[in-house]
One Martini backbone bead per residue (centre of mass of N, CA, C, O) as a GRO file, in nm:
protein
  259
    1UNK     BB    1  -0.793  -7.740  20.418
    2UNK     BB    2  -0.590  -7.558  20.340
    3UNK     BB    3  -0.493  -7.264  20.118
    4UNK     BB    4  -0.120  -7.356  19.980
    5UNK     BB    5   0.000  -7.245  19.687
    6UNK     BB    6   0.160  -7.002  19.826
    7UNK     BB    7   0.356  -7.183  19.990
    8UNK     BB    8   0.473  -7.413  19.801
    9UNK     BB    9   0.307  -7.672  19.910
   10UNK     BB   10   0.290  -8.034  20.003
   11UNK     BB   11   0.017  -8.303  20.035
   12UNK     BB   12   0.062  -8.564  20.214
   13UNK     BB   13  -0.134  -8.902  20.133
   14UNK     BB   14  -0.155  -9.170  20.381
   15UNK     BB   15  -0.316  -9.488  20.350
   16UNK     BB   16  -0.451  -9.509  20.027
   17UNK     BB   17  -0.698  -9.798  19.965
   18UNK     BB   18  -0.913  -9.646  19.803
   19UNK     BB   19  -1.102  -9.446  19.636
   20UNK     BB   20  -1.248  -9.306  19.836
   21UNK     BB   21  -0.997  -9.193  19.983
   22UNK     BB   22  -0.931  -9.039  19.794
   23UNK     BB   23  -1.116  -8.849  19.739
   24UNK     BB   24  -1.127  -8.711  19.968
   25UNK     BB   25  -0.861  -8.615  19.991
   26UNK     BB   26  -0.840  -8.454  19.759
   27UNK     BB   27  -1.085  -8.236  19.880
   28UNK     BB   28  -0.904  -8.163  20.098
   29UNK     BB   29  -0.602  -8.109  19.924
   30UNK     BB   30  -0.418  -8.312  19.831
   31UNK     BB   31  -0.154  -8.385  19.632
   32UNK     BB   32  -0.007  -8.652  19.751
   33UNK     BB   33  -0.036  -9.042  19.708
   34UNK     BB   34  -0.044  -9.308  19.949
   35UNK     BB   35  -0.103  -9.628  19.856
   36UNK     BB   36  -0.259  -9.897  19.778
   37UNK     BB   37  -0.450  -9.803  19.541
   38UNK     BB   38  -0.142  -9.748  19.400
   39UNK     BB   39  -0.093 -10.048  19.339
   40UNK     BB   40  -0.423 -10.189  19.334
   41UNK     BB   41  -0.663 -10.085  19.184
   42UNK     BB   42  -1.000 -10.131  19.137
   43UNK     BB   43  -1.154 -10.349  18.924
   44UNK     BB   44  -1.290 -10.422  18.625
   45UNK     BB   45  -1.495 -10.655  18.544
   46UNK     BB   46  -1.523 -10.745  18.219
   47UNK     BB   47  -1.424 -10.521  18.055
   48UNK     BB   48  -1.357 -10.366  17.764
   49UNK     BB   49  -1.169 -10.217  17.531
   50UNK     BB   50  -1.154  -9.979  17.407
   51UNK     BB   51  -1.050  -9.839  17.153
   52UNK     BB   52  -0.847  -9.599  17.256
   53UNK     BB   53  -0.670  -9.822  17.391
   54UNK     BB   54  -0.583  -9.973  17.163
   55UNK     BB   55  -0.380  -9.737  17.060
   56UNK     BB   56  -0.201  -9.800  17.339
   57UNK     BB   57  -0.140 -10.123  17.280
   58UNK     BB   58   0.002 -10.090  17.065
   59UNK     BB   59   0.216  -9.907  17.082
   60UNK     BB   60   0.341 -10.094  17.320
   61UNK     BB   61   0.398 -10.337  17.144
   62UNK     BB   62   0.624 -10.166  16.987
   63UNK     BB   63   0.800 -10.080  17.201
   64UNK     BB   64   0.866 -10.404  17.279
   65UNK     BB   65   1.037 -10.455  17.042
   66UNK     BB   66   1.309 -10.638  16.851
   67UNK     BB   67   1.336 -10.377  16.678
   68UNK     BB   68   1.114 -10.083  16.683
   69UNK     BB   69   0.863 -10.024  16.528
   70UNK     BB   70   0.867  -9.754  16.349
   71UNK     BB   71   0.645  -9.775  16.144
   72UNK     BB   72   0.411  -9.898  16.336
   73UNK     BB   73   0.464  -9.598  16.528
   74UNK     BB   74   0.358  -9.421  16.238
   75UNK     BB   75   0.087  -9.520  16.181
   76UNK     BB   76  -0.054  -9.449  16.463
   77UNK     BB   77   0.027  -9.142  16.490
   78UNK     BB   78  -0.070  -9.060  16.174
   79UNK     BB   79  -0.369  -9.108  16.307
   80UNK     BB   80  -0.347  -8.909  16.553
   81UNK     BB   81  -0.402  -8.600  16.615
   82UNK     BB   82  -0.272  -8.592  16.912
   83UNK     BB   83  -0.047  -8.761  16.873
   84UNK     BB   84   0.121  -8.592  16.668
   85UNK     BB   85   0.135  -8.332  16.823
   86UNK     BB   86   0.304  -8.430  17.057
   87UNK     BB   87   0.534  -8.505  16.907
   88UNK     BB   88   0.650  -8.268  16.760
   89UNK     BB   89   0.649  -8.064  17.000
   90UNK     BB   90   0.844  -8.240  17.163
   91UNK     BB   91   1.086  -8.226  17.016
   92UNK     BB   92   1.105  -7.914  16.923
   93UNK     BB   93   1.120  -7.837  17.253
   94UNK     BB   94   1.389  -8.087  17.357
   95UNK     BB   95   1.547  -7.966  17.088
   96UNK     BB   96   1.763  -7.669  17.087
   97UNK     BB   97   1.961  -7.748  16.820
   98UNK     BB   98   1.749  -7.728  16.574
   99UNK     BB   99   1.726  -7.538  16.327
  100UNK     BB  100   1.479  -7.688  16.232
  101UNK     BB  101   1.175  -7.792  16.245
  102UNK     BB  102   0.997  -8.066  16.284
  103UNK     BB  103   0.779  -8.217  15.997
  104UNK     BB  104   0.812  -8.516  16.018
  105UNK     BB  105   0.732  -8.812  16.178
  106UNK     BB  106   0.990  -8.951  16.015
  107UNK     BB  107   1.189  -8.739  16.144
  108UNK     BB  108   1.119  -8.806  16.463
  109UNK     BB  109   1.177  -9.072  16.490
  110UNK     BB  110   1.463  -9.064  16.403
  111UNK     BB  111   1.580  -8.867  16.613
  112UNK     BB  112   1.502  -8.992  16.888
  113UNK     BB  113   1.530  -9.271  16.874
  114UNK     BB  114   1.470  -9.549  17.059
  115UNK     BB  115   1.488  -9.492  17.347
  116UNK     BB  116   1.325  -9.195  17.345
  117UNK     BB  117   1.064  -9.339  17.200
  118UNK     BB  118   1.011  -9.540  17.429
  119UNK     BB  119   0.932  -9.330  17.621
  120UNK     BB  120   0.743  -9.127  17.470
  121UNK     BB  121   0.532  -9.359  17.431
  122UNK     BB  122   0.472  -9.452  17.727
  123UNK     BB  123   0.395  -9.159  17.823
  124UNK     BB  124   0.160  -9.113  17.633
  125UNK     BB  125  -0.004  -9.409  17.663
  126UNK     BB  126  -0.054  -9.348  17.930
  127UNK     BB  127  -0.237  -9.092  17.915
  128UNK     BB  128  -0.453  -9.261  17.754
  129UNK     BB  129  -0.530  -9.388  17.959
  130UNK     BB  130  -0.593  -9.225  18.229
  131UNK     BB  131  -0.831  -9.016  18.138
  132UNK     BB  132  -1.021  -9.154  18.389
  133UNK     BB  133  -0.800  -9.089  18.585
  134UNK     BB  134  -0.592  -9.032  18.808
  135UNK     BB  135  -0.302  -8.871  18.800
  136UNK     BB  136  -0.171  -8.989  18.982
  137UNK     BB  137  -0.122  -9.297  18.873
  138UNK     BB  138   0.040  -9.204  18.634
  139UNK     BB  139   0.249  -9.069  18.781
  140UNK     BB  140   0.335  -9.337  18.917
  141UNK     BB  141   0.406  -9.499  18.632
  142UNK     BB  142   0.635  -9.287  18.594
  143UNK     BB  143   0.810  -9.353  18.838
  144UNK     BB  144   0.832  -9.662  18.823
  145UNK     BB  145   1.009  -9.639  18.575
  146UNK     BB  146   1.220  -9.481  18.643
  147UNK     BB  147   1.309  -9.631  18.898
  148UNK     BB  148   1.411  -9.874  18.763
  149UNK     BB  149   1.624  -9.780  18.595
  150UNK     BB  150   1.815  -9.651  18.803
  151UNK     BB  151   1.853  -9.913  18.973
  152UNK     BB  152   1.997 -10.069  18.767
  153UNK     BB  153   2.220  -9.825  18.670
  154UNK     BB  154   2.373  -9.892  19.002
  155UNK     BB  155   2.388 -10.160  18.963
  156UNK     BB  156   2.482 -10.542  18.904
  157UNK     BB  157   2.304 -10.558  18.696
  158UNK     BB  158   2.239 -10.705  18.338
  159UNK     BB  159   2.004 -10.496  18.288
  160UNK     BB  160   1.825 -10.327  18.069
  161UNK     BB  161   1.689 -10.015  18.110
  162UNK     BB  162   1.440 -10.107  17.915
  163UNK     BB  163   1.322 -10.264  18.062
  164UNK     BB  164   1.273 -10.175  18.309
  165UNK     BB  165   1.102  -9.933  18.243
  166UNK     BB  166   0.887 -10.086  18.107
  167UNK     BB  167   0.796 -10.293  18.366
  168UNK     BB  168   0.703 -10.047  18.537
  169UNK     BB  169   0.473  -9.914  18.355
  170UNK     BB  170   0.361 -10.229  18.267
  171UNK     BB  171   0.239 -10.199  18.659
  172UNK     BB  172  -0.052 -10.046  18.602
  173UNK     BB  173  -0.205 -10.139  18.332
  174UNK     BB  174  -0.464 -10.268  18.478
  175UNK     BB  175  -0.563  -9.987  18.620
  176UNK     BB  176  -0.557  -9.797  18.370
  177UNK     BB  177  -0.782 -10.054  18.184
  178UNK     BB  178  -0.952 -10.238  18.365
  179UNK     BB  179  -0.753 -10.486  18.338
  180UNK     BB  180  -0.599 -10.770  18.348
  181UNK     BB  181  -0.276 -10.842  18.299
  182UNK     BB  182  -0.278 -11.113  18.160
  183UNK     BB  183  -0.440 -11.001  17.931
  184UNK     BB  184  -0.301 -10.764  17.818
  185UNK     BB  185  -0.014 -10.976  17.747
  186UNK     BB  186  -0.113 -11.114  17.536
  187UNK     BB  187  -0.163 -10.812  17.367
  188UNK     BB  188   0.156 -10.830  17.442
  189UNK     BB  189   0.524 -10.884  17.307
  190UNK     BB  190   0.708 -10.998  17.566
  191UNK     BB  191   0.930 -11.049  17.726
  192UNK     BB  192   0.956 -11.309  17.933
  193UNK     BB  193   1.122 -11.152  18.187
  194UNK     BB  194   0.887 -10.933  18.217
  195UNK     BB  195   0.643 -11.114  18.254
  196UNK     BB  196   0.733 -11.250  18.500
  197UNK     BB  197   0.801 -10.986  18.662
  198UNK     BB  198   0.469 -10.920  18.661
  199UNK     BB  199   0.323 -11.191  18.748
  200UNK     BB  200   0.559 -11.310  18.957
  201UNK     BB  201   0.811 -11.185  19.048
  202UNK     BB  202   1.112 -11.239  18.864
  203UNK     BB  203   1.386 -11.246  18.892
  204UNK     BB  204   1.536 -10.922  18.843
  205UNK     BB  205   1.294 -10.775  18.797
  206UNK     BB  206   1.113 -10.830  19.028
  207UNK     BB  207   1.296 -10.741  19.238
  208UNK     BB  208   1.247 -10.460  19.157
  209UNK     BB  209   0.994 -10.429  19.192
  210UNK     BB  210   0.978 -10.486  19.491
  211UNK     BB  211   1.142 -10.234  19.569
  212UNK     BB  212   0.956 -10.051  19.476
  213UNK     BB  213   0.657 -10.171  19.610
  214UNK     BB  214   0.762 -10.097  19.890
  215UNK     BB  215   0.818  -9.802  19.880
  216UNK     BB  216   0.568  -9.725  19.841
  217UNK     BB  217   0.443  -9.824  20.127
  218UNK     BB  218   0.616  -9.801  20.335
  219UNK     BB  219   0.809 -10.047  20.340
  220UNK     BB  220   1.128 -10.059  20.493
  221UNK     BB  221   1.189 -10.330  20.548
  222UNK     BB  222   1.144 -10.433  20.276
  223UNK     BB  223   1.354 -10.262  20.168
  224UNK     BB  224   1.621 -10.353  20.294
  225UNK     BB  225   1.592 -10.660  20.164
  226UNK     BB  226   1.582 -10.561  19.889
  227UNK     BB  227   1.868 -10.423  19.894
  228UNK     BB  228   2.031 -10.671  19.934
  229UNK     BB  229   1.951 -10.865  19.705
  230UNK     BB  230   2.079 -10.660  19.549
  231UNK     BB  231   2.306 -10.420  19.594
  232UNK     BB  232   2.183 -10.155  19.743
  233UNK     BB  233   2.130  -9.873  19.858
  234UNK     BB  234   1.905  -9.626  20.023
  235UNK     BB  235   1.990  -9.414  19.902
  236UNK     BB  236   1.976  -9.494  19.590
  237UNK     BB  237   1.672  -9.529  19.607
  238UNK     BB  238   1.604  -9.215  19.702
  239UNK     BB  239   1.739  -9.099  19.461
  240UNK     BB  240   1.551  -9.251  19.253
  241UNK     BB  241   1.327  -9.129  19.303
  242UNK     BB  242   1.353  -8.800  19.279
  243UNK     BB  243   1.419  -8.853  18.987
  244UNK     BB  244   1.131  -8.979  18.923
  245UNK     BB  245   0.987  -8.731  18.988
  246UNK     BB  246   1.142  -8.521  18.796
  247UNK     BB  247   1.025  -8.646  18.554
  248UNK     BB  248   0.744  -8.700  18.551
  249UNK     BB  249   0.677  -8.383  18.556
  250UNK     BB  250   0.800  -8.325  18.284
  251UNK     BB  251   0.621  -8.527  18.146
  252UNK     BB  252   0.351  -8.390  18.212
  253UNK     BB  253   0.411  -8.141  17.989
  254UNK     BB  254   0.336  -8.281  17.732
  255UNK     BB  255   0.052  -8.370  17.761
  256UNK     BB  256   0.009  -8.053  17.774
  257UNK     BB  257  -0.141  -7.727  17.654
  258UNK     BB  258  -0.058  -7.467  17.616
  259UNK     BB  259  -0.103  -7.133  17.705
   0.00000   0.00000   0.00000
């Protein structure tokens, strides 16, 4: 394939089924990937979790809480070096109206607030379980939580937009960590209804996954059935995945460090 960087085009590879198809893929040239590999990528079975991985499950631990254990996600951050940078960075760079930069853990934590607490320790926690894998994978995991967030926001679901949210990032963290889910979910203490929609499809968290992973595959039949049965329109679909995909990209210049 040709180099397109300066016609500012991006091609998508449809149908990538395995690791080999990505690899191949990518050395093509291609930009964005589509297939089952990012729906279920092969696991490592009985691989152990890392060290560096077991501070990913914390964080995600703490903000699976209700009500956010600011206390506990202070404590695993102002631990380690690269978490420290990226929080205080991002508070800095993402709030343009305040005085003073911000200068201690414990005031970006609150000054965050719960909800913006919950996405940023998500998108920092799921880019450190990453670091060994594809970036599209990472890139999917924050668009799969945003776009379940407003697929909810839409709709006329009873459910909070942070649960969807959850659901959506940890729906790919088997991938992420090369163990299955249902042992991961031992390690994090999620509502019921989150765990029950991540291992069974249940509920209406389950629904709106099923929706999502339609829409991944590209299977248009089922992503019909599945927006009749939210009373959601395929155009909501379209516009939610659109703004998760804009915002993903956003999200992924947190983790990169300044040039």
């Amino acid at each position: 394939m040709r180099n397109n960087r300066h016609l500012n085009v991006k091609f998508l590879a449809e149908k990538v089924e395995t690791y080999t198809d990505f690899q191949t893929s990518l050395n093509a040239g291609f930009d964005l990937f589509q297939g089952y590999y990012f729906s279920r990528p092969e696991l490592v079975k009985r691989r152990k979790v890392a060290a560096s991985e077991l501070t990913t499950i914390q964080l995600l631990q703490a903000i699976s809480s209700e009500p956010v254990n600011f206390a506990e996600i202070e404590n695993i951050i102002s631990s380690d070096v690269s978490l420290s940078y990226l929080l205080l960075r991002y508070v800095n760079q993402t709030n343009r109206r305040l005085v003073e930069p911000i200068s201690s853990f414990h005031q970006a934590l609150v000054y965050l607030g719960e909800e913006k607490l919950r996405m940023f320790v998500g998108v920092v926690a799921t880019a450190h379980a990453a670091l060994d894998k594809p970036k599209a994978l990472y890139a999917l995991s924050l668009q799969r939580a945003k776009m379940c967030e407003k697929l909810v926001d839409c709709s006329a679901l009873t459910l909070p937009p942070q649960q969807a949210f959850l659901a959506g990032m940890f729906s790919l963290l088997d991938a992420l960590l090369d163990s299955s889910l249902a042992e991961l979910l031992v390690l994090l203490k999620l509502q019921p209804n989150i765990q029950m929609a991540l291992l069974h499809r249940e509920g209406q968290l389950g629904q709106v996954l099923n929706l999502v992973d339609a829409f991944d595959k590209a299977d248009w039949q089922q992503v019909t059935i599945e927006c009749c049965r939210l009373g959601i329109s395929e155009q909501q679909v379209q516009q939610s995945y659109l703004q998760a995909v804009a915002w993903s990209e956003k999200c992924a210049q947190i983790n990169n460090p300044p040039s």
